[in-house]
Amino acid sequence: MRIVLLGAPGSGKGTQGEKLVARFGIPKVSTGDALRAAVNEGTALGKRAKVAMDAGELVANEIVIGIVDERLQQPDARKGFILDGFPRNTAQAETLDGMLQRMGSGGITHALHLHVNDEEIVSRLLERAKIEGRADDKEDVIRNRIAVYNAETAPLIAYYKAQGVAHTVDGMGSLEEIFERLAAVLTA
Ligand code: ADP
């Protein structure tokens, strides 16, 4: 299985992705986690990424594409993978398709879209801000991240529909309920 997780910030991609790793035994690649690690390490790449991240804007395609390309070359990704936070725009999706073609591995098998309404998204992210203190979980930045998601990332649902691999799953409810909905799609 070569899975892409789609959904607004705070829709539960990270949490559900971890549960999918445990159930299906394939690695998860999170560009958000990788970028935050680079920011914390203070690398040159991290410094460039931080400016965009703090504003709720997308980091340059070349940076995130480099991260994903390197990670997908690792041997453990040969049996499949879960992408969380990538692709985030059409250019990234097309680059990913090209990468998979070059690796001779076949395309994305499932694009799982977690659907959660905007008000729930804002309240979840404000709650997370209190607990984790992420720099980009401030209300104005949250609103911008949602706007960027709607403008740039939501069109990928149609992109993967055209490939016949898109599935929208209700992202409201208990963690277990949502997980079983996702697992049902993957085992169908
Ligand atoms: P969330 O989905 O909760 O908004 P992430 O942890 O996935 O958060 O990403 C946090 C930030 O990292 C994004 O707002 C963006 O600035 C940057 N980022 C992550 N993935 C990408 C990507 N594929 N392309 C561009 N920027 C990205």
PDB file of N, CA and C in Angstrom, residues 36-112:
ATOM      1  N   ARG A  36       9.965  20.297  11.275  1.00  0.00           N
ATOM      2  CA  ARG A  36      10.145  20.759  12.673  1.00  0.00           C
ATOM      3  C   ARG A  36      11.477  20.268  13.231  1.00  0.00           C
ATOM      4  N   ALA A  37      11.880  19.043  12.874  1.00  0.00           N
ATOM      5  CA  ALA A  37      13.184  18.533  13.329  1.00  0.00           C
ATOM      6  C   ALA A  37      14.305  19.400  12.761  1.00  0.00           C
ATOM      7  N   ALA A  38      14.200  19.769  11.490  1.00  0.00           N
ATOM      8  CA  ALA A  38      15.239  20.612  10.862  1.00  0.00           C
ATOM      9  C   ALA A  38      15.278  21.993  11.516  1.00  0.00           C
ATOM     10  N   VAL A  39      14.100  22.516  11.875  1.00  0.00           N
ATOM     11  CA  VAL A  39      14.050  23.822  12.548  1.00  0.00           C
ATOM     12  C   VAL A  39      14.737  23.715  13.909  1.00  0.00           C
ATOM     13  N   ASN A  40      14.422  22.655  14.660  1.00  0.00           N
ATOM     14  CA  ASN A  40      15.012  22.476  16.001  1.00  0.00           C
ATOM     15  C   ASN A  40      16.517  22.286  15.946  1.00  0.00           C
ATOM     16  N   GLU A  41      16.988  21.605  14.871  1.00  0.00           N
ATOM     17  CA  GLU A  41      18.432  21.397  14.735  1.00  0.00           C
ATOM     18  C   GLU A  41      19.125  22.655  14.231  1.00  0.00           C
ATOM     19  N   GLY A  42      18.330  23.619  13.737  1.00  0.00           N
ATOM     20  CA  GLY A  42      18.907  24.874  13.267  1.00  0.00           C
ATOM     21  C   GLY A  42      19.706  24.735  11.988  1.00  0.00           C
ATOM     22  N   THR A  43      19.398  23.739  11.169  1.00  0.00           N
ATOM     23  CA  THR A  43      20.097  23.584   9.883  1.00  0.00           C
ATOM     24  C   THR A  43      19.704  24.737   8.954  1.00  0.00           C
ATOM     25  N   ALA A  44      20.489  24.889   7.867  1.00  0.00           N
ATOM     26  CA  ALA A  44      20.203  25.957   6.893  1.00  0.00           C
ATOM     27  C   ALA A  44      18.805  25.768   6.314  1.00  0.00           C
ATOM     28  N   LEU A  45      18.495  24.499   6.030  1.00  0.00           N
ATOM     29  CA  LEU A  45      17.173  24.178   5.497  1.00  0.00           C
ATOM     30  C   LEU A  45      16.086  24.533   6.523  1.00  0.00           C
ATOM     31  N   GLY A  46      16.363  24.220   7.781  1.00  0.00           N
ATOM     32  CA  GLY A  46      15.411  24.534   8.856  1.00  0.00           C
ATOM     33  C   GLY A  46      15.158  26.021   8.976  1.00  0.00           C
ATOM     34  N   LYS A  47      16.217  26.788   8.826  1.00  0.00           N
ATOM     35  CA  LYS A  47      16.077  28.254   8.930  1.00  0.00           C
ATOM     36  C   LYS A  47      15.206  28.798   7.812  1.00  0.00           C
ATOM     37  N   ARG A  48      15.385  28.241   6.612  1.00  0.00           N
ATOM     38  CA  ARG A  48      14.550  28.673   5.476  1.00  0.00           C
ATOM     39  C   ARG A  48      13.101  28.276   5.692  1.00  0.00           C
ATOM     40  N   ALA A  49      12.904  27.057   6.175  1.00  0.00           N
ATOM     41  CA  ALA A  49      11.548  26.533   6.344  1.00  0.00           C
ATOM     42  C   ALA A  49      10.785  27.308   7.416  1.00  0.00           C
ATOM     43  N   LYS A  50      11.482  27.711   8.472  1.00  0.00           N
ATOM     44  CA  LYS A  50      10.824  28.316   9.637  1.00  0.00           C
ATOM     45  C   LYS A  50      10.013  29.565   9.283  1.00  0.00           C
ATOM     46  N   VAL A  51      10.549  30.360   8.387  1.00  0.00           N
ATOM     47  CA  VAL A  51       9.865  31.610   8.021  1.00  0.00           C
ATOM     48  C   VAL A  51       8.469  31.306   7.464  1.00  0.00           C
ATOM     49  N   ALA A  52       8.409  30.346   6.542  1.00  0.00           N
ATOM     50  CA  ALA A  52       7.124  29.974   5.941  1.00  0.00           C
ATOM     51  C   ALA A  52       6.219  29.312   6.979  1.00  0.00           C
ATOM     52  N   MET A  53       6.777  28.412   7.764  1.00  0.00           N
ATOM     53  CA  MET A  53       5.968  27.664   8.736  1.00  0.00           C
ATOM     54  C   MET A  53       5.327  28.591   9.762  1.00  0.00           C
ATOM     55  N   ASP A  54       6.100  29.552  10.259  1.00  0.00           N
ATOM     56  CA  ASP A  54       5.571  30.467  11.275  1.00  0.00           C
ATOM     57  C   ASP A  54       4.436  31.328  10.739  1.00  0.00           C
ATOM     58  N   ALA A  55       4.404  31.513   9.409  1.00  0.00           N
ATOM     59  CA  ALA A  55       3.346  32.322   8.806  1.00  0.00           C
ATOM     60  C   ALA A  55       2.176  31.457   8.328  1.00  0.00           C
ATOM     61  N   GLY A  56       2.317  30.135   8.454  1.00  0.00           N
ATOM     62  CA  GLY A  56       1.262  29.241   7.979  1.00  0.00           C
ATOM     63  C   GLY A  56       1.259  29.087   6.477  1.00  0.00           C
ATOM     64  N   GLU A  57       2.377  29.473   5.840  1.00  0.00           N
ATOM     65  CA  GLU A  57       2.510  29.315   4.388  1.00  0.00           C
ATOM     66  C   GLU A  57       3.205  27.991   4.086  1.00  0.00           C
ATOM     67  N   LEU A  58       3.141  27.560   2.828  1.00  0.00           N
ATOM     68  CA  LEU A  58       3.851  26.349   2.445  1.00  0.00           C
ATOM     69  C   LEU A  58       5.342  26.630   2.314  1.00  0.00           C
ATOM     70  N   VAL A  59       6.130  25.656   2.734  1.00  0.00           N
ATOM     71  CA  VAL A  59       7.575  25.697   2.534  1.00  0.00           C
ATOM     72  C   VAL A  59       7.833  25.413   1.044  1.00  0.00           C
ATOM     73  N   ALA A  60       8.946  25.917   0.527  1.00  0.00           N
ATOM     74  CA  ALA A  60       9.251  25.752  -0.909  1.00  0.00           C
ATOM     75  C   ALA A  60       9.190  24.277  -1.334  1.00  0.00           C
ATOM     76  N   ASN A  61       8.594  24.043  -2.496  1.00  0.00           N
ATOM     77  CA  ASN A  61       8.459  22.672  -3.007  1.00  0.00           C
ATOM     78  C   ASN A  61       9.789  21.929  -3.015  1.00  0.00           C
ATOM     79  N   GLU A  62      10.855  22.591  -3.469  1.00  0.00           N
ATOM     80  CA  GLU A  62      12.139  21.886  -3.617  1.00  0.00           C
ATOM     81  C   GLU A  62      12.606  21.313  -2.261  1.00  0.00           C
ATOM     82  N   ILE A  63      12.312  22.016  -1.169  1.00  0.00           N
ATOM     83  CA  ILE A  63      12.743  21.540   0.152  1.00  0.00           C
ATOM     84  C   ILE A  63      11.990  20.276   0.540  1.00  0.00           C
ATOM     85  N   VAL A  64      10.648  20.331   0.471  1.00  0.00           N
ATOM     86  CA  VAL A  64       9.869  19.170   0.914  1.00  0.00           C
ATOM     87  C   VAL A  64      10.026  17.989  -0.044  1.00  0.00           C
ATOM     88  N   ILE A  65      10.179  18.277  -1.327  1.00  0.00           N
ATOM     89  CA  ILE A  65      10.361  17.197  -2.301  1.00  0.00           C
ATOM     90  C   ILE A  65      11.684  16.468  -2.011  1.00  0.00           C
ATOM     91  N   GLY A  66      12.712  17.231  -1.674  1.00  0.00           N
ATOM     92  CA  GLY A  66      14.003  16.624  -1.323  1.00  0.00           C
ATOM     93  C   GLY A  66      13.872  15.696  -0.119  1.00  0.00           C
ATOM     94  N   ILE A  67      13.115  16.133   0.883  1.00  0.00           N
ATOM     95  CA  ILE A  67      12.921  15.320   2.093  1.00  0.00           C
ATOM     96  C   ILE A  67      12.235  13.999   1.748  1.00  0.00           C
ATOM     97  N   VAL A  68      11.154  14.095   0.959  1.00  0.00           N
ATOM     98  CA  VAL A  68      10.372  12.890   0.641  1.00  0.00           C
ATOM     99  C   VAL A  68      11.164  11.952  -0.267  1.00  0.00           C
ATOM    100  N   ASP A  69      11.833  12.522  -1.258  1.00  0.00           N
ATOM    101  CA  ASP A  69      12.603  11.712  -2.204  1.00  0.00           C
ATOM    102  C   ASP A  69      13.625  10.868  -1.449  1.00  0.00           C
ATOM    103  N   GLU A  70      14.355  11.513  -0.527  1.00  0.00           N
ATOM    104  CA  GLU A  70      15.383  10.809   0.232  1.00  0.00           C
ATOM    105  C   GLU A  70      14.769   9.692   1.079  1.00  0.00           C
ATOM    106  N   ARG A  71      13.633  10.021   1.725  1.00  0.00           N
ATOM    107  CA  ARG A  71      13.016   9.046   2.637  1.00  0.00           C
ATOM    108  C   ARG A  71      12.462   7.834   1.878  1.00  0.00           C
ATOM    109  N   LEU A  72      11.895   8.077   0.707  1.00  0.00           N
ATOM    110  CA  LEU A  72      11.278   6.962  -0.036  1.00  0.00           C
ATOM    111  C   LEU A  72      12.319   6.030  -0.655  1.00  0.00           C
ATOM    112  N   GLN A  73      13.584   6.496  -0.702  1.00  0.00           N
ATOM    113  CA  GLN A  73      14.662   5.620  -1.196  1.00  0.00           C
ATOM    114  C   GLN A  73      15.079   4.593  -0.149  1.00  0.00           C
ATOM    115  N   GLN A  74      14.707   4.816   1.125  1.00  0.00           N
ATOM    116  CA  GLN A  74      15.128   3.888   2.189  1.00  0.00           C
ATOM    117  C   GLN A  74      14.463   2.535   1.965  1.00  0.00           C
ATOM    118  N   PRO A  75      15.198   1.450   2.281  1.00  0.00           N
ATOM    119  CA  PRO A  75      14.688   0.102   1.991  1.00  0.00           C
ATOM    120  C   PRO A  75      13.323  -0.184   2.635  1.00  0.00           C
ATOM    121  N   ASP A  76      13.049   0.364   3.832  1.00  0.00           N
ATOM    122  CA  ASP A  76      11.791   0.015   4.508  1.00  0.00           C
ATOM    123  C   ASP A  76      10.570   0.578   3.786  1.00  0.00           C
ATOM    124  N   ALA A  77      10.783   1.542   2.902  1.00  0.00           N
ATOM    125  CA  ALA A  77       9.654   2.133   2.176  1.00  0.00           C
ATOM    126  C   ALA A  77       9.293   1.329   0.929  1.00  0.00           C
ATOM    127  N   ARG A  78      10.073   0.319   0.624  1.00  0.00           N
ATOM    128  CA  ARG A  78       9.811  -0.476  -0.582  1.00  0.00           C
ATOM    129  C   ARG A  78       8.517  -1.270  -0.466  1.00  0.00           C
ATOM    130  N   LYS A  79       8.197  -1.664   0.781  1.00  0.00           N
ATOM    131  CA  LYS A  79       6.976  -2.478   0.951  1.00  0.00           C
ATOM    132  C   LYS A  79       5.727  -1.611   1.081  1.00  0.00           C
ATOM    133  N   GLY A  80       5.905  -0.305   1.024  1.00  0.00           N
ATOM    134  CA  GLY A  80       4.770   0.613   1.111  1.00  0.00           C
ATOM    135  C   GLY A  80       5.058   1.724   2.093  1.00  0.00           C
ATOM    136  N   PHE A  81       4.196   2.729   2.122  1.00  0.00           N
ATOM    137  CA  PHE A  81       4.427   3.882   3.003  1.00  0.00           C
ATOM    138  C   PHE A  81       3.138   4.666   3.173  1.00  0.00           C
ATOM    139  N   ILE A  82       3.154   5.518   4.198  1.00  0.00           N
ATOM    140  CA  ILE A  82       2.041   6.431   4.465  1.00  0.00           C
ATOM    141  C   ILE A  82       2.614   7.843   4.448  1.00  0.00           C
ATOM    142  N   LEU A  83       2.139   8.670   3.560  1.00  0.00           N
ATOM    143  CA  LEU A  83       2.614  10.057   3.500  1.00  0.00           C
ATOM    144  C   LEU A  83       1.638  10.963   4.249  1.00  0.00           C
ATOM    145  N   ASP A  84       2.173  11.732   5.199  1.00  0.00           N
ATOM    146  CA  ASP A  84       1.362  12.637   6.023  1.00  0.00           C
ATOM    147  C   ASP A  84       1.868  14.064   5.804  1.00  0.00           C
ATOM    148  N   GLY A  85       1.053  14.897   5.174  1.00  0.00           N
ATOM    149  CA  GLY A  85       1.468  16.288   4.958  1.00  0.00           C
ATOM    150  C   GLY A  85       2.121  16.513   3.604  1.00  0.00           C
ATOM    151  N   PHE A  86       2.168  15.507   2.794  1.00  0.00           N
ATOM    152  CA  PHE A  86       2.742  15.573   1.451  1.00  0.00           C
ATOM    153  C   PHE A  86       2.004  14.591   0.574  1.00  0.00           C
ATOM    154  N   PRO A  87       1.617  14.958  -0.641  1.00  0.00           N
ATOM    155  CA  PRO A  87       1.755  16.274  -1.276  1.00  0.00           C
ATOM    156  C   PRO A  87       0.746  17.286  -0.738  1.00  0.00           C
ATOM    157  N   ARG A  88       1.091  18.562  -0.870  1.00  0.00           N
ATOM    158  CA  ARG A  88       0.243  19.652  -0.398  1.00  0.00           C
ATOM    159  C   ARG A  88      -0.190  20.577  -1.527  1.00  0.00           C
ATOM    160  N   ASN A  89       0.287  20.345  -2.713  1.00  0.00           N
ATOM    161  CA  ASN A  89      -0.205  21.096  -3.886  1.00  0.00           C
ATOM    162  C   ASN A  89      -0.007  20.215  -5.122  1.00  0.00           C
ATOM    163  N   THR A  90      -0.555  20.678  -6.241  1.00  0.00           N
ATOM    164  CA  THR A  90      -0.535  19.841  -7.449  1.00  0.00           C
ATOM    165  C   THR A  90       0.884  19.568  -7.931  1.00  0.00           C
ATOM    166  N   ALA A  91       1.756  20.563  -7.838  1.00  0.00           N
ATOM    167  CA  ALA A  91       3.139  20.356  -8.302  1.00  0.00           C
ATOM    168  C   ALA A  91       3.802  19.228  -7.495  1.00  0.00           C
ATOM    169  N   GLN A  92       3.550  19.201  -6.177  1.00  0.00           N
ATOM    170  CA  GLN A  92       4.133  18.131  -5.351  1.00  0.00           C
ATOM    171  C   GLN A  92       3.539  16.780  -5.727  1.00  0.00           C
ATOM    172  N   ALA A  93       2.231  16.748  -6.002  1.00  0.00           N
ATOM    173  CA  ALA A  93       1.574  15.479  -6.361  1.00  0.00           C
ATOM    174  C   ALA A  93       2.140  14.951  -7.673  1.00  0.00           C
ATOM    175  N   GLU A  94       2.340  15.845  -8.633  1.00  0.00           N
ATOM    176  CA  GLU A  94       2.881  15.406  -9.926  1.00  0.00           C
ATOM    177  C   GLU A  94       4.325  14.931  -9.775  1.00  0.00           C
ATOM    178  N   THR A  95       5.096  15.635  -8.938  1.00  0.00           N
ATOM    179  CA  THR A  95       6.481  15.216  -8.704  1.00  0.00           C
ATOM    180  C   THR A  95       6.515  13.843  -8.037  1.00  0.00           C
ATOM    181  N   LEU A  96       5.595  13.640  -7.073  1.00  0.00           N
ATOM    182  CA  LEU A  96       5.522  12.341  -6.395  1.00  0.00           C
ATOM    183  C   LEU A  96       5.209  11.225  -7.396  1.00  0.00           C
ATOM    184  N   ASP A  97       4.249  11.454  -8.273  1.00  0.00           N
ATOM    185  CA  ASP A  97       3.920  10.443  -9.286  1.00  0.00           C
ATOM    186  C   ASP A  97       5.149  10.119 -10.134  1.00  0.00           C
ATOM    187  N   GLY A  98       5.913  11.152 -10.499  1.00  0.00           N
ATOM    188  CA  GLY A  98       7.130  10.939 -11.286  1.00  0.00           C
ATOM    189  C   GLY A  98       8.170  10.129 -10.530  1.00  0.00           C
ATOM    190  N   MET A  99       8.314  10.437  -9.227  1.00  0.00           N
ATOM    191  CA  MET A  99       9.276   9.719  -8.374  1.00  0.00           C
ATOM    192  C   MET A  99       8.924   8.231  -8.315  1.00  0.00           C
ATOM    193  N   LEU A 100       7.631   7.954  -8.103  1.00  0.00           N
ATOM    194  CA  LEU A 100       7.189   6.560  -7.966  1.00  0.00           C
ATOM    195  C   LEU A 100       7.400   5.815  -9.279  1.00  0.00           C
ATOM    196  N   GLN A 101       7.158   6.524 -10.378  1.00  0.00           N
ATOM    197  CA  GLN A 101       7.351   5.904 -11.688  1.00  0.00           C
ATOM    198  C   GLN A 101       8.824   5.542 -11.888  1.00  0.00           C
ATOM    199  N   ARG A 102       9.714   6.496 -11.524  1.00  0.00           N
ATOM    200  CA  ARG A 102      11.153   6.241 -11.668  1.00  0.00           C
ATOM    201  C   ARG A 102      11.603   5.081 -10.795  1.00  0.00           C
ATOM    202  N   MET A 103      10.982   4.962  -9.593  1.00  0.00           N
ATOM    203  CA  MET A 103      11.354   3.874  -8.693  1.00  0.00           C
ATOM    204  C   MET A 103      10.741   2.555  -9.152  1.00  0.00           C
ATOM    205  N   GLY A 104       9.852   2.628 -10.148  1.00  0.00           N
ATOM    206  CA  GLY A 104       9.222   1.422 -10.690  1.00  0.00           C
ATOM    207  C   GLY A 104       8.288   0.744  -9.699  1.00  0.00           C
ATOM    208  N   SER A 105       7.695   1.551  -8.796  1.00  0.00           N
ATOM    209  CA  SER A 105       6.948   0.918  -7.697  1.00  0.00           C
ATOM    210  C   SER A 105       5.431   0.964  -7.867  1.00  0.00           C
ATOM    211  N   GLY A 106       4.931   1.567  -8.957  1.00  0.00           N
ATOM    212  CA  GLY A 106       3.470   1.723  -9.059  1.00  0.00           C
ATOM    213  C   GLY A 106       3.039   2.976  -8.324  1.00  0.00           C
ATOM    214  N   GLY A 107       1.862   3.469  -8.673  1.00  0.00           N
ATOM    215  CA  GLY A 107       1.407   4.759  -8.136  1.00  0.00           C
ATOM    216  C   GLY A 107       0.807   4.663  -6.750  1.00  0.00           C
ATOM    217  N   ILE A 108       0.223   5.770  -6.306  1.00  0.00           N
ATOM    218  CA  ILE A 108      -0.476   5.817  -5.018  1.00  0.00           C
ATOM    219  C   ILE A 108      -1.678   4.862  -5.090  1.00  0.00           C
ATOM    220  N   THR A 109      -1.842   4.052  -4.062  1.00  0.00           N
ATOM    221  CA  THR A 109      -2.954   3.086  -4.059  1.00  0.00           C
ATOM    222  C   THR A 109      -4.183   3.629  -3.329  1.00  0.00           C
ATOM    223  N   HIS A 110      -3.957   4.502  -2.321  1.00  0.00           N
ATOM    224  CA  HIS A 110      -5.072   5.064  -1.558  1.00  0.00           C
ATOM    225  C   HIS A 110      -4.764   6.505  -1.165  1.00  0.00           C
ATOM    226  N   ALA A 111      -5.650   7.423  -1.528  1.00  0.00           N
ATOM    227  CA  ALA A 111      -5.578   8.791  -0.987  1.00  0.00           C
ATOM    228  C   ALA A 111      -6.745   8.910  -0.017  1.00  0.00           C
ATOM    229  N   LEU A 112      -6.419   8.900   1.270  1.00  0.00           N
ATOM    230  CA  LEU A 112      -7.458   8.906   2.311  1.00  0.00           C
ATOM    231  C   LEU A 112      -7.683  10.335   2.778  1.00  0.00           C
TER     232      LEU A 112
END
